[in-house]
Coordinates of C-alpha atoms and ligand atoms in Angstrom, one line a residue:
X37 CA 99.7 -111.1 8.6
X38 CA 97.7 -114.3 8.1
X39 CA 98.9 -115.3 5.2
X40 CA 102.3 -114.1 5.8
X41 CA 102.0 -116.2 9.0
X42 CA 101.7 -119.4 6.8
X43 CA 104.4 -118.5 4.1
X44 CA 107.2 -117.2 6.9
X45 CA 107.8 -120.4 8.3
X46 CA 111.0 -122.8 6.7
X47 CA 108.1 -125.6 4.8
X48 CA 106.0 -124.7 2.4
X49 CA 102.7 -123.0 2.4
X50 CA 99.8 -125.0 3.9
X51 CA 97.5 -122.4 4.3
X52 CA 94.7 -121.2 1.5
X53 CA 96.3 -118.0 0.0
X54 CA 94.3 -117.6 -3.4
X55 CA 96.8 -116.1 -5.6
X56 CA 94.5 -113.4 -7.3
X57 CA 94.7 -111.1 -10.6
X58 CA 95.2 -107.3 -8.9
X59 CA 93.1 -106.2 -11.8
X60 CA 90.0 -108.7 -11.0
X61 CA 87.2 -108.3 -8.1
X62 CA 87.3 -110.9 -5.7
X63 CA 85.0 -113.6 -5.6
X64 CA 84.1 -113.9 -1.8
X65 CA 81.4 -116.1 -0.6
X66 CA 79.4 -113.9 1.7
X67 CA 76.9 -115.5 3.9
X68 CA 75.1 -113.3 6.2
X69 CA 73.9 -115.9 8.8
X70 CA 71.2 -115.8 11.5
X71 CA 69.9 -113.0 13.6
X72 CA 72.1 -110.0 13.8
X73 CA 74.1 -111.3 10.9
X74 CA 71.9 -110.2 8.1
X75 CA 72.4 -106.2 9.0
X76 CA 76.2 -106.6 9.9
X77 CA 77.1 -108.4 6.6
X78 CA 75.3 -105.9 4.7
X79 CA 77.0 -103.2 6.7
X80 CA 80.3 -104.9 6.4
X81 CA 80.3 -105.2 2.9
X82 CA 79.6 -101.7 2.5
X83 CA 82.5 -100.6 4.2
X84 CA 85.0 -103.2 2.4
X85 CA 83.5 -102.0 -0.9
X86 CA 85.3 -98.8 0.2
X87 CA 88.0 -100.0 1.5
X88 CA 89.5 -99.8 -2.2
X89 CA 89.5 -103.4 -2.9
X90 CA 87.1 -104.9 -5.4
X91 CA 84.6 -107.8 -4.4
X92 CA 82.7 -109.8 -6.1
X93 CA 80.5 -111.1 -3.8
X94 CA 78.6 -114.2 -4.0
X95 CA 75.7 -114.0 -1.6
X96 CA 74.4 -117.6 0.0
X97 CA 72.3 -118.5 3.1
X98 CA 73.1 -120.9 5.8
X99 CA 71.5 -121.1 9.1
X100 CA 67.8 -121.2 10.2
X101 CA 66.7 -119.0 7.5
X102 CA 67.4 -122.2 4.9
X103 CA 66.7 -125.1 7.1
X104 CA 62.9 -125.5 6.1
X105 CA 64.0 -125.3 2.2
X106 CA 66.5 -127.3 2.2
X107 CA 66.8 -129.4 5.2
X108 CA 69.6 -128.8 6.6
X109 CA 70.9 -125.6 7.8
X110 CA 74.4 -125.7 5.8
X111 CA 73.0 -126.7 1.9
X112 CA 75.7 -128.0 -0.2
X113 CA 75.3 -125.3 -2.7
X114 CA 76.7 -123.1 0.1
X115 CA 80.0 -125.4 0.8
X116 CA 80.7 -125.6 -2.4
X117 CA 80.5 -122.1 -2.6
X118 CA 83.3 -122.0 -0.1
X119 CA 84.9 -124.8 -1.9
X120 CA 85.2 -123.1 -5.1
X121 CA 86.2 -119.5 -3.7
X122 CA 88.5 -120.2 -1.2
X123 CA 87.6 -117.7 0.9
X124 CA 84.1 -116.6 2.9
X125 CA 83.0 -114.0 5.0
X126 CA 80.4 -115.0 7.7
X127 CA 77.6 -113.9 10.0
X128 CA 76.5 -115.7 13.0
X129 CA 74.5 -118.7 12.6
X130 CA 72.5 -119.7 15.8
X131 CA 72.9 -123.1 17.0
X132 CA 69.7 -124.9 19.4
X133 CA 71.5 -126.0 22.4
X134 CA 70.7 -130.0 23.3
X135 CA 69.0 -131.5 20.0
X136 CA 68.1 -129.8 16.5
X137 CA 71.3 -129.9 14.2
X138 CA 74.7 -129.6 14.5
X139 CA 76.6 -126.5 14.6
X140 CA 77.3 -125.1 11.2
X141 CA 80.2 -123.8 12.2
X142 CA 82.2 -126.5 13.9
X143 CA 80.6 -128.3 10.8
X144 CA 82.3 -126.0 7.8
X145 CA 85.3 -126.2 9.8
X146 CA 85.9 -129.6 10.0
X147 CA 84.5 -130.4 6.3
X148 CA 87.0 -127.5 5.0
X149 CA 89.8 -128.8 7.0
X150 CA 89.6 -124.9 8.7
X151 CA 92.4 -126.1 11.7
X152 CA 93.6 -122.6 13.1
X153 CA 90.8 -120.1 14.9
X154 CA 93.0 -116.7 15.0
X155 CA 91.2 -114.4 17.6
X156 CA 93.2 -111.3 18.1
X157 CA 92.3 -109.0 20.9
X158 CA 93.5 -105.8 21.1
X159 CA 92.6 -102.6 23.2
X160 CA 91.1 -99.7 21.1
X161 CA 91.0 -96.0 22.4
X162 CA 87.7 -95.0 23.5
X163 CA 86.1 -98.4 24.9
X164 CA 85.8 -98.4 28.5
X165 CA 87.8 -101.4 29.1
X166 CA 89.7 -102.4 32.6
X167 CA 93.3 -102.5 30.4
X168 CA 94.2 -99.9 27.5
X169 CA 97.2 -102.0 26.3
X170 CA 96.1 -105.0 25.2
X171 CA 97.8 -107.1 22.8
X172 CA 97.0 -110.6 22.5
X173 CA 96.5 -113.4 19.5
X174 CA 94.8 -115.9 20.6
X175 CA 95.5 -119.6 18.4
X176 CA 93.1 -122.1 18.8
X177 CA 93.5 -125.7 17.6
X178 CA 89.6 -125.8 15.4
X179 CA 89.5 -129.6 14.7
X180 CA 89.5 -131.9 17.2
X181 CA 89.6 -131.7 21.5
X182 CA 86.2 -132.5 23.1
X183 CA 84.6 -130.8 19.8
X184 CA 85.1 -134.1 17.6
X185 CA 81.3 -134.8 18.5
X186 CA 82.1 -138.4 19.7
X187 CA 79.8 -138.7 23.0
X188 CA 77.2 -141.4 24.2
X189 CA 75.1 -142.6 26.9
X190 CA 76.6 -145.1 29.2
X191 CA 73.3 -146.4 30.7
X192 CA 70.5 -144.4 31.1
X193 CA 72.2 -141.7 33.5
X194 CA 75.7 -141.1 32.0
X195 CA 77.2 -139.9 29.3
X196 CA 80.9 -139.3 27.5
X197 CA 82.1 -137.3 25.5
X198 CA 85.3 -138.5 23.6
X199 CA 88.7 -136.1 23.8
X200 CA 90.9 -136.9 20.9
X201 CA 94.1 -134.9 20.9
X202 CA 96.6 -136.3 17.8
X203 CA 100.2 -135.0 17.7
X204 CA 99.6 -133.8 14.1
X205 CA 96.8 -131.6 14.8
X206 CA 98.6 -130.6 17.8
X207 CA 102.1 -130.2 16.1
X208 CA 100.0 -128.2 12.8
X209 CA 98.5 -125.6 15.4
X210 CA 102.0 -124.9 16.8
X211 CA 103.5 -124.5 13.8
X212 CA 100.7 -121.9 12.7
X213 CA 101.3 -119.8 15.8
X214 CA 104.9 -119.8 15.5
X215 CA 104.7 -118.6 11.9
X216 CA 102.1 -116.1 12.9
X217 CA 104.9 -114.7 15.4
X218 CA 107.5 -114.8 13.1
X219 CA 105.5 -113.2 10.8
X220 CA 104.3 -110.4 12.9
X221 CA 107.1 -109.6 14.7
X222 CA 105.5 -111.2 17.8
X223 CA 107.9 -112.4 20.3
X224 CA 106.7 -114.8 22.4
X225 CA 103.8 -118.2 22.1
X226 CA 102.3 -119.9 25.1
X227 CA 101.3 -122.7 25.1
X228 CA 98.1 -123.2 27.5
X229 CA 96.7 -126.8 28.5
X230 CA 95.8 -129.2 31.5
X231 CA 98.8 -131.2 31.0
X232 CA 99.2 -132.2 34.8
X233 CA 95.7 -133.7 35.0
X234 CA 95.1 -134.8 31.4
X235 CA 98.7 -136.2 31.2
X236 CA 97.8 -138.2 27.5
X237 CA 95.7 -136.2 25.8
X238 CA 96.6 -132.3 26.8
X239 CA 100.5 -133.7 27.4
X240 CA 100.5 -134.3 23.9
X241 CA 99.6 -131.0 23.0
X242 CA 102.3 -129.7 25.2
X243 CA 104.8 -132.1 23.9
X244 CA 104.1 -131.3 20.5
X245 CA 104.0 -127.7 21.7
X246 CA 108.0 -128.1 22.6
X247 CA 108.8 -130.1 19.7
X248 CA 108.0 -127.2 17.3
X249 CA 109.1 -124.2 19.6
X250 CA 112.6 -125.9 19.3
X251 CA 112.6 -125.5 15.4
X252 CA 112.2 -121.8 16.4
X253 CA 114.5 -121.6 18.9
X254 CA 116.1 -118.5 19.2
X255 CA 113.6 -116.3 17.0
X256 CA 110.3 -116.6 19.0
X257 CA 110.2 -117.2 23.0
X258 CA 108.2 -120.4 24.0
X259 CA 106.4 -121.2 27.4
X260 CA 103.6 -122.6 28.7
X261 CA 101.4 -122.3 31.1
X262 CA 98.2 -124.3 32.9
X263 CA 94.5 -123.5 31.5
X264 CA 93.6 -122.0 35.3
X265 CA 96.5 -120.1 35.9
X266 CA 96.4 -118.8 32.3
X267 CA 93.2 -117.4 32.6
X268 CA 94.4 -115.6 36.1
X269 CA 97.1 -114.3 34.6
X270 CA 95.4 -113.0 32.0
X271 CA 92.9 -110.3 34.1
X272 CA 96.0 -110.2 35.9
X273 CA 98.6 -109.0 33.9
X274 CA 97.4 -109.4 30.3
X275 CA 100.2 -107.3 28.9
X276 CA 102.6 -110.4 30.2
X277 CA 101.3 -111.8 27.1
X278 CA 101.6 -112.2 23.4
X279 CA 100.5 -115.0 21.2
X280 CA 98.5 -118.0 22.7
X281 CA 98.3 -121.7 21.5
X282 CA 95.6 -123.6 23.0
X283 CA 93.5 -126.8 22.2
X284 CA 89.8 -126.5 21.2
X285 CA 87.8 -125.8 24.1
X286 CA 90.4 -123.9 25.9
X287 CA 90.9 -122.0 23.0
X288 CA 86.7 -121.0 23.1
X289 CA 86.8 -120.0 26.5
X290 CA 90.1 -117.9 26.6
X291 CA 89.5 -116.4 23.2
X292 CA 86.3 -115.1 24.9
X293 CA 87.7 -114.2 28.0
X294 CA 89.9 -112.0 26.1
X295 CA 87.9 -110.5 24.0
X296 CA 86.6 -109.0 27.2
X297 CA 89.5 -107.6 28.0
X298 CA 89.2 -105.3 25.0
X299 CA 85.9 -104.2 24.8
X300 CA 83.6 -107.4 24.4
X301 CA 82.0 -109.7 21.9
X302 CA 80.8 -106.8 19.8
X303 CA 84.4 -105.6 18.8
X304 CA 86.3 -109.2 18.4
X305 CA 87.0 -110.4 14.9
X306 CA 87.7 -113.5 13.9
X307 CA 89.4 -116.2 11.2
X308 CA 89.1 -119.5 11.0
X309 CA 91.8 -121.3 8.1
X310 CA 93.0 -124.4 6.2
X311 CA 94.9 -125.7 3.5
X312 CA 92.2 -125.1 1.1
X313 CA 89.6 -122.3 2.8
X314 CA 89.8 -119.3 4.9
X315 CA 86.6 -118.4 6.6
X316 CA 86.4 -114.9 8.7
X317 CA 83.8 -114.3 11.3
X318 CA 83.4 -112.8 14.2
X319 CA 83.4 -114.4 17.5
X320 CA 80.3 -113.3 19.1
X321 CA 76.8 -115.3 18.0
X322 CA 73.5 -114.1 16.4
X323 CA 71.9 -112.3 19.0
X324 CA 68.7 -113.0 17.9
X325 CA 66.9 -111.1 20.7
X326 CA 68.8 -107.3 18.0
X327 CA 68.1 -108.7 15.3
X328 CA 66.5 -106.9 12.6
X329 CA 66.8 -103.6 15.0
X330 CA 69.8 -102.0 13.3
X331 CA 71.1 -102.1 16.6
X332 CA 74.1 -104.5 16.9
X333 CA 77.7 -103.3 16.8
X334 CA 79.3 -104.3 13.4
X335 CA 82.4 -103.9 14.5
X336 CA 83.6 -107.5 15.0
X337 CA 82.4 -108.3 11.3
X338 CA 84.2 -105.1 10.0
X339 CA 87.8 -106.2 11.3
X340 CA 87.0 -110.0 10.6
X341 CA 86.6 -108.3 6.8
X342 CA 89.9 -106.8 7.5
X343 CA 91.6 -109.7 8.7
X344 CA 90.4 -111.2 4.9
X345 CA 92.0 -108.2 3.3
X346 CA 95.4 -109.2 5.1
X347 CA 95.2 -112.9 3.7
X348 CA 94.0 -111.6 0.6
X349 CA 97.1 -109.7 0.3
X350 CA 96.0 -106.4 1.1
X351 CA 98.0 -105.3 4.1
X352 CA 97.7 -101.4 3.4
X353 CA 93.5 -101.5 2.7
X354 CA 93.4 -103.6 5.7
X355 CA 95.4 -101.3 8.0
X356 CA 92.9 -98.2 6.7
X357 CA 90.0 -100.1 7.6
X358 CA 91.5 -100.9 11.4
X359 CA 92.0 -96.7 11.8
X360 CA 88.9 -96.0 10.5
X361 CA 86.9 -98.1 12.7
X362 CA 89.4 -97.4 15.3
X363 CA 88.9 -93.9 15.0
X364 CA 85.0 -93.6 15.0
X365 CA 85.0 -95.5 18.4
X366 CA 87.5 -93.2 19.9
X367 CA 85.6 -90.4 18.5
X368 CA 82.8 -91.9 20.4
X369 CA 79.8 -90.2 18.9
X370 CA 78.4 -92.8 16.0
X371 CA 78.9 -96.0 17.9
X372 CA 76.3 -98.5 18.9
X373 CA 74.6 -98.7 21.8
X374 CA 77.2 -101.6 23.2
X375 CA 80.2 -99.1 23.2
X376 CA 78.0 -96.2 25.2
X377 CA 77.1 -94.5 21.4
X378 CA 73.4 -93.6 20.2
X379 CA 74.2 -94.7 16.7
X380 CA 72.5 -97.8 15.2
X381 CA 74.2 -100.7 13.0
X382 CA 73.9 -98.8 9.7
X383 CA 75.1 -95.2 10.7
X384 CA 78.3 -96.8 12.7
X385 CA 79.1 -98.4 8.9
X386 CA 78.5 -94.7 7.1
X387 CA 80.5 -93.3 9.6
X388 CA 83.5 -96.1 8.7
X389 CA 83.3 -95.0 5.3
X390 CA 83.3 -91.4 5.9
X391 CA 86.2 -91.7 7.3
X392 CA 88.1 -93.9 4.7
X393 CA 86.8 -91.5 2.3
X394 CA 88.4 -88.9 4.5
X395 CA 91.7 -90.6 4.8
X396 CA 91.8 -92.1 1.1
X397 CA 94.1 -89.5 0.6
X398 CA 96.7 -90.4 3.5
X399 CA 99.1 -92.9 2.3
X400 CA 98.6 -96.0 5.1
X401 CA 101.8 -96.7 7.1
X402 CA 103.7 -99.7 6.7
X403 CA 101.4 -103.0 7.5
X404 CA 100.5 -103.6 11.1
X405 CA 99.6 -106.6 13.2
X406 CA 96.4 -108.5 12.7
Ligands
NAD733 P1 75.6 -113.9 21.3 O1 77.1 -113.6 21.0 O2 74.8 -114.1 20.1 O3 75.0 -112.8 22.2 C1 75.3 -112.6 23.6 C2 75.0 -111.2 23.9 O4 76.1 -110.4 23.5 C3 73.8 -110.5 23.1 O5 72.6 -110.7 23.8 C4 74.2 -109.1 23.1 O6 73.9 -108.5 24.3 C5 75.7 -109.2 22.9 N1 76.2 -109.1 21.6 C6 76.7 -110.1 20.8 N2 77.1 -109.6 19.6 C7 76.8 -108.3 19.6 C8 77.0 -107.3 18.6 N3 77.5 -107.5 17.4 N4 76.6 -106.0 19.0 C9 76.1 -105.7 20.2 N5 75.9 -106.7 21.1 C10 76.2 -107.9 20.8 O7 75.7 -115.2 22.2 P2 74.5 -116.3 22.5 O8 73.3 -115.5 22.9 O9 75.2 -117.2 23.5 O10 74.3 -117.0 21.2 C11 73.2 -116.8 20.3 C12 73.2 -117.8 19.2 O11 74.4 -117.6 18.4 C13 73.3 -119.2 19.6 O12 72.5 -120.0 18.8 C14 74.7 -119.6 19.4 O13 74.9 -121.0 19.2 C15 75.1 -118.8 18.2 N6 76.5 -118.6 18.1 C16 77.0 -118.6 16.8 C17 78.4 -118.3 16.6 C18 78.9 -118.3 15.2 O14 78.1 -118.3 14.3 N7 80.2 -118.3 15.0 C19 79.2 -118.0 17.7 C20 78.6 -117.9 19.0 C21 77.3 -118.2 19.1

């Protein structure tokens, strides 16, 4: 579990894990985003309010939508939102590629110190995927790599971007994914860099890598392997693999490249946390050309919910959200257009929460993996 995953390890707790009153709702800071994101948050909540947990949502834009009001497209009503709540759930925000502002995301994560991206990818019956057995958790480092923004022109027809790599970032990451094995009852981390071309910056990550596999020596298996080779292993024999450590931009590319080995951007959930915030989102973007069409697969969103009802403390809730939306897709016939279905955003969610209302009944089994 995610929180789990930052309480298993021998020190303390660094990871936000609001310690919440059972008998209150939870305050969540919902912000629906850009594009798509509007009709998958609202379907999203809709399916967590029956999940058997009680939210208290508090609703705030970021994104486009707020940029002419405000001017900027991440207000400071919104962090501090985040700030105070500890915990948000969040649509897609688009980002302009070359000028306009920066990423909100990259931006929330590095304000709220949100250093682990946890990207699991796992096969679901009824997607027509090349693999059925996938299993992978993908750990990317969220703070630093080439995505510390430092760049400049050198002349008029160069530029650089900056790669800063520190051994506590790098050491912090590790330490996250070997608690999130030991926690899961994973057995195995890689650790996936460019360490024989980049022999400062990505051998640091390695060498920090090694330094904390050796404080779990004996419990989880460590070993790493080179960004290239990673990624043919990965089409080739994904079931090889278990829980994968990577720097920033690695981490980007692989986590997407897994996530299409389980069905594509429209089924991969995602978390981003910190010492003081947990923020879940899925990993694909707004795509603004659906949005407002009821068309885009809210699945992604749904299981980023569940991931928050695992940190939140709700292992069991969690687990019944997974089988219902596991259960609709492998039923086949109220999924979007994405997984082959003829149903729209909206009808996919009723369907979820037909189905928990079915099973509300059915004690959950015992918690599963994230
Ligand atoms: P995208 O993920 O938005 O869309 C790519 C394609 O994937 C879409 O055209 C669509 O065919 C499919 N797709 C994505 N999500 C889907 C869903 N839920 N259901 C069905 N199909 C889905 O990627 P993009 O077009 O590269 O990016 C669009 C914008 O989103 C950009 O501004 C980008 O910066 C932003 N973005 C935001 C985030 C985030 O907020 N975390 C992440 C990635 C991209």
């Amino acid at each position: 579990m995610v929180a789990e995953a930052a309480q298993s390890g021998r020190r303390e707790s660094r990871t936000a894990r609001p310690r919440y009153n059972r008998a209150m709702a939870h305050r969540v800071t919902l912000i629906p985003g850009d594009g798509i994101g509007p009709e998958l948050a609202e379907a999203t909540r809709r399916v967590l309010d029956a999940s058997g947990v009680d939210f208290d949502w508090e609703v705030v834009d970021a994104g486009e939508a707020v940029m002419a009001e405000y001017g900027t497209p991440l207000p400071e009503h919104v962090l501090e939102s985040v700030k105070r709540n500890r915990i948000a759930l969040k649509g897609p925000i688009t980002t302009p590629v070359g000028g306009g502002f920066r990423s909100v995301n990259v931006t929330l994560r590095q304000v709220l110190g949100l250093y682990a991206n946890l990207r699991p990818a796992r096969s679901m019956p009824g997607l027509d995927t090349r693999y059925q057995d996938v299993d992978l958790v993908i750990v990317r480092e969220n703070t630093e790599d080439l995505y510390s923004g430092i760049e400049h022109m050198v002349g008029r027809d160069a530029a650089e971007s900056i790669k800063i790599i520190t051994r506590e970032a790098s050491e912090r990451i590790a330490r996250f994914a070997f608690d999130y094995a030991v926690a899961n009852g994973r057995h195995k981390v890689t650790a996936v860099h460019k360490a024989n071309i980049m022999k400062l910056s990505d051998g640091l990550f390695l060498e920090s890598c090694r330094t904390v596999a050796a404080e779990y020596d004996g419990r989880v298996e460590f070993e790493d392997r080179i960004v290239d080779n990673m990624c043919m292993q990965l089409v080739q024999k994904p079931e090889l693999y278990d829980v994968l450590v990577l720097p920033n931009l690695y981490g980007d590319i692989v986590s997407d490249l897994a996530a299409g080995l389980v069905g594509g951007l429209g089924v991969a959930p995602g978390a981003n946390i910190g010492t003081e915030a947990a923020v879940f989102e899925p990993v694909h973007g707004s795509a603004p050309k659906y949005a407002g069409l009821d068309k885009a697969n809210p699945t992604a969103l749904i299981l980023s919910g569940a991931l928050m009802l695992r940190h939140l403390g709700y292992p069991v809730e969690a687990e019944r959200v997974e089988r219902a939306v596991r259960a609709v897709i492998a039923e086949g016939s109220a999924t979007t257009y994405d997984l082959g279905g003829p149903a729209g955003t909206s009808e996919f969610a009723d369907a979820i929460i037909d189905r928990l209302a079915a099973e509300s009944q059915i004690p959950a089994a015992s918690s599963i993996s994230a």
